[in-house]
Amino acid sequence: PNDEIGELASAFNSMAARLEENETGRKQLLADIVHELRTPLSIIQGNLEAWHDGVVAATPETIAPVHDEAIQLSRLITDLRDLSLAEAGRLSLWRESTDITGIIGSVVSAHKERALAHGVDLLSDAPTTPLPPVDIDPLRVRQVLRNLLDNAIRHTPAGGAIRVTAARRDVDFVQVHVTDTGSGIAPDHLPHVFEHFYKVDPARERGRSGSGVGLAIVKQLVEAHGGAVAVRSEEGKGSVFSFTLPVAATP
């Protein structure tokens, strides 16, 4: 009986510890979300008040950063929503047979201006051999690429480069690589980069730091397609983020 009581007490204590840990995690998650939403909102509000009070004139130069913050806020809200849906198993994909090279070209073109503003060369290489169509939700894969490029631009110094490539990995998958010559990631951080709100080193990011959500949703979206994500990196030399997508079935 004493042994049974001891085992029961041990199990109860373990359960109580897990519940406390989960509650602490939920509180921290909420605090992180509030912080990440507050940052762009504060910038937008501050500029609107300055325009309203006549302290600063509303010119293309003063409007541009506010517009950028509004876009980042919209993307953050989208990523947070999709992250919660994915973890609840309720993320919907509208899959269709798609040319991945077209999506890569489109997303890279949309990011070129921002990369140039940071002094970073952004380009995509055409595959050496034609790639088969992939079975994906095009909007979700655009979201994946956008988040990876946002991350690469933040961590690549002026004069650096970002390159996007794609190749057939095997009969079932196409693999996409986003390679940068940025600050790189320390080995002890690598296992955590796809975790929610994990920030490798905000001090090494130029401008406003990332939300810690972008890479987490990258992992969720890729895995929802049946693919996988990976990263390899060397401090001071750059990183390579890669993900796989399933080849579409032939008719």
C-alpha positions as CSV (number, residue, x, y, z in Angstrom):
1,P,0.0,0.0,0.0
2,N,2.8,2.4,0.9
3,D,4.4,1.8,-2.5
4,E,1.1,2.4,-4.3
5,I,0.6,5.7,-2.3
6,G,4.1,6.7,-3.1
7,E,3.6,6.0,-6.8
8,L,0.3,7.9,-6.8
9,A,1.9,10.9,-5.1
10,S,4.7,10.8,-7.6
11,A,2.3,10.7,-10.5
12,F,0.2,13.5,-9.0
13,N,3.3,15.7,-8.5
14,S,4.4,15.0,-12.0
15,M,1.0,16.0,-13.4
16,A,0.9,19.1,-11.3
17,A,4.3,20.1,-12.6
18,R,3.2,19.6,-16.2
19,L,0.1,21.7,-15.7
20,E,2.1,24.5,-14.1
21,E,4.6,24.4,-16.9
22,N,1.8,24.5,-19.5
23,E,0.2,27.5,-17.7
24,T,3.5,29.3,-17.6
25,G,4.0,28.6,-21.2
26,R,0.6,30.0,-22.1
27,K,1.2,33.1,-20.1
28,Q,4.6,33.6,-21.8
29,L,3.1,33.0,-25.2
30,L,0.4,35.6,-24.6
31,A,3.0,38.1,-23.4
32,D,5.1,37.5,-26.5
33,I,2.1,38.0,-28.8
34,V,1.2,41.3,-27.1
35,H,4.8,42.5,-27.4
36,E,5.0,41.7,-31.1
37,L,1.7,43.4,-31.9
38,R,2.5,46.4,-29.8
39,T,5.8,47.3,-31.7
40,P,4.3,48.0,-35.2
41,L,1.1,49.5,-33.7
42,S,3.2,52.0,-31.6
43,I,5.2,53.0,-34.7
44,I,2.0,53.5,-36.8
45,Q,0.2,55.4,-34.0
46,G,3.2,57.6,-33.3
47,N,3.5,58.7,-36.9
48,L,-0.3,59.2,-37.3
49,E,-0.3,61.5,-34.2
50,A,2.7,63.4,-35.5
51,W,0.9,64.0,-38.8
52,H,-2.3,65.0,-37.1
53,D,-0.6,67.5,-34.8
54,G,1.4,69.0,-37.7
55,V,4.7,68.0,-36.1
56,V,5.7,66.1,-39.2
57,A,4.4,66.5,-42.8
58,A,2.9,63.4,-44.5
59,T,5.3,63.0,-47.4
60,P,6.3,59.9,-49.3
61,E,9.4,59.6,-47.2
62,T,7.5,59.6,-43.9
63,I,4.6,57.5,-45.2
64,A,6.8,54.7,-46.5
65,P,8.0,53.3,-43.1
66,V,4.5,53.4,-41.7
67,H,3.2,51.5,-44.8
68,D,6.0,49.0,-44.2
69,E,5.0,48.5,-40.6
70,A,1.3,48.1,-41.6
71,I,2.4,45.3,-44.0
72,Q,4.6,43.6,-41.3
73,L,1.7,43.8,-38.9
74,S,-0.7,42.2,-41.4
75,R,1.8,39.4,-42.0
76,L,2.4,38.9,-38.3
77,I,-1.4,38.5,-37.7
78,T,-1.7,36.1,-40.6
79,D,1.2,34.0,-39.3
80,L,-0.2,33.9,-35.8
81,R,-3.6,32.9,-37.1
82,D,-2.1,30.2,-39.3
83,L,0.1,28.9,-36.5
84,S,-2.8,28.4,-34.2
85,L,-4.8,26.7,-37.0
86,A,-2.0,24.4,-37.8
87,E,-1.4,23.4,-34.2
88,A,-5.1,22.7,-33.8
89,G,-5.1,20.6,-37.0
90,R,-7.5,22.9,-38.8
91,L,-5.2,24.5,-41.4
92,S,-6.8,24.2,-44.8
93,L,-4.7,23.8,-48.0
94,W,-6.0,24.5,-51.5
95,R,-3.7,22.2,-53.4
96,E,-3.1,22.3,-57.1
97,S,-0.4,21.2,-59.5
98,T,2.0,24.2,-59.6
99,D,5.2,25.3,-61.2
100,I,7.5,26.1,-58.3
101,T,10.0,28.1,-60.4
102,G,7.2,30.6,-61.2
103,I,6.4,31.1,-57.5
104,I,10.1,31.5,-56.7
105,G,10.6,34.1,-59.4
106,S,7.5,36.1,-58.3
107,V,8.4,36.1,-54.6
108,V,12.1,37.0,-55.3
109,S,11.0,39.9,-57.5
110,A,8.7,41.2,-54.8
111,H,11.6,41.3,-52.3
112,K,14.3,42.7,-54.5
113,E,13.6,46.4,-53.7
114,R,13.7,45.7,-49.9
115,A,16.9,43.7,-50.3
116,L,18.5,46.5,-52.4
117,A,17.5,49.0,-49.7
118,H,19.6,47.0,-47.3
119,G,22.5,46.7,-49.8
120,V,21.9,43.0,-50.3
121,D,21.9,41.2,-53.6
122,L,18.9,38.9,-54.0
123,L,18.6,36.5,-56.9
124,S,17.2,33.2,-58.0
125,D,18.9,30.6,-60.2
126,A,17.1,28.7,-62.8
127,P,17.2,24.9,-62.3
128,T,19.7,23.1,-64.4
129,T,17.0,20.7,-65.5
130,P,13.2,21.3,-65.8
131,L,11.4,20.6,-62.5
132,P,8.1,18.7,-62.3
133,P,5.0,20.4,-61.0
134,V,4.5,20.2,-57.2
135,D,1.3,19.5,-55.4
136,I,0.9,22.6,-53.2
137,D,-1.2,25.4,-52.0
138,P,0.5,28.3,-54.0
139,L,-0.5,31.0,-51.5
140,R,0.9,29.0,-48.5
141,V,4.2,28.3,-50.3
142,R,4.5,32.0,-51.2
143,Q,4.1,32.6,-47.4
144,V,6.9,30.1,-46.7
145,L,9.3,31.8,-49.2
146,R,8.3,35.3,-48.0
147,N,9.1,34.4,-44.4
148,L,12.4,32.8,-45.3
149,L,13.5,35.8,-47.4
150,D,12.4,38.3,-44.7
151,N,14.6,36.3,-42.3
152,A,17.5,36.2,-44.6
153,I,17.4,40.0,-45.4
154,R,17.3,40.8,-41.7
155,H,20.5,38.8,-41.0
156,T,22.5,39.6,-44.1
157,P,24.8,42.7,-43.9
158,A,25.2,45.2,-46.7
159,G,27.3,43.8,-49.5
160,G,26.0,40.3,-48.8
161,A,23.9,38.1,-51.0
162,I,20.9,35.8,-50.9
163,R,20.3,33.1,-53.4
164,V,17.2,31.0,-54.0
165,T,17.5,27.7,-55.8
166,A,15.4,24.6,-56.5
167,A,16.2,21.1,-57.6
168,R,14.6,17.7,-57.7
169,R,15.7,15.9,-54.6
170,D,14.3,12.5,-55.6
171,V,11.3,10.9,-57.4
172,D,8.9,12.2,-54.8
173,F,10.1,15.7,-53.8
174,V,11.5,19.0,-55.0
175,Q,13.8,20.8,-52.7
176,V,14.1,24.6,-52.4
177,H,17.1,26.3,-50.8
178,V,17.4,29.9,-49.5
179,T,21.1,30.6,-49.0
180,D,22.5,33.8,-47.4
181,T,25.9,35.2,-46.5
182,G,24.6,36.6,-43.2
183,S,25.7,36.3,-39.6
184,G,25.1,32.6,-39.3
185,I,23.7,30.7,-36.4
186,A,25.6,29.2,-33.4
187,P,25.3,25.4,-33.2
188,D,23.5,25.5,-29.8
189,H,20.8,27.7,-31.4
190,L,20.2,25.5,-34.5
191,P,17.8,23.0,-32.9
192,H,15.5,25.8,-31.8
193,V,15.2,28.1,-34.8
194,F,11.8,26.7,-35.8
195,E,10.3,27.1,-32.3
196,H,7.6,29.7,-31.5
197,F,9.0,33.1,-30.6
198,Y,12.6,31.8,-30.5
199,K,15.0,34.6,-31.4
200,V,18.6,33.5,-32.1
201,D,20.2,36.9,-31.2
202,P,18.1,40.1,-31.7
203,A,21.3,42.2,-31.2
204,R,22.6,40.8,-34.5
205,E,19.5,41.8,-36.5
206,R,19.5,45.0,-38.4
207,G,16.5,47.3,-37.8
208,R,13.5,45.9,-35.9
209,S,14.0,42.3,-34.9
210,G,11.9,39.4,-36.2
211,S,8.8,38.3,-34.4
212,G,10.0,34.7,-33.7
213,V,6.9,33.5,-35.6
214,G,8.0,33.4,-39.2
215,L,10.2,30.3,-39.1
216,A,7.7,28.5,-36.9
217,I,4.9,28.9,-39.4
218,V,7.4,27.9,-42.2
219,K,7.8,24.6,-40.5
220,Q,4.1,24.1,-39.9
221,L,3.1,25.0,-43.5
222,V,5.8,22.8,-45.1
223,E,4.9,19.8,-42.9
224,A,1.2,20.3,-43.7
225,H,2.2,19.7,-47.3
226,G,4.0,16.5,-46.4
227,G,7.4,18.1,-46.7
228,A,10.2,18.8,-44.3
229,V,12.4,21.8,-43.3
230,A,16.1,21.9,-42.5
231,V,18.8,24.4,-41.7
232,R,22.5,24.3,-41.7
233,S,24.7,27.3,-40.8
234,E,28.2,28.5,-39.8
235,E,28.6,31.5,-37.6
236,G,30.0,34.5,-39.5
237,K,29.5,32.8,-42.9
238,G,25.8,32.4,-43.4
239,S,22.9,29.9,-43.4
240,V,21.0,27.6,-45.8
241,F,17.4,27.1,-45.1
242,S,15.8,24.3,-47.2
243,F,12.4,22.7,-47.5
244,T,10.8,20.0,-49.6
245,L,7.5,19.8,-51.5
246,P,5.8,16.8,-53.0
247,V,5.8,16.2,-56.7
248,A,2.4,16.3,-58.2
249,A,1.0,13.0,-59.4
250,T,1.1,12.6,-63.2
251,P,-2.3,12.3,-64.9
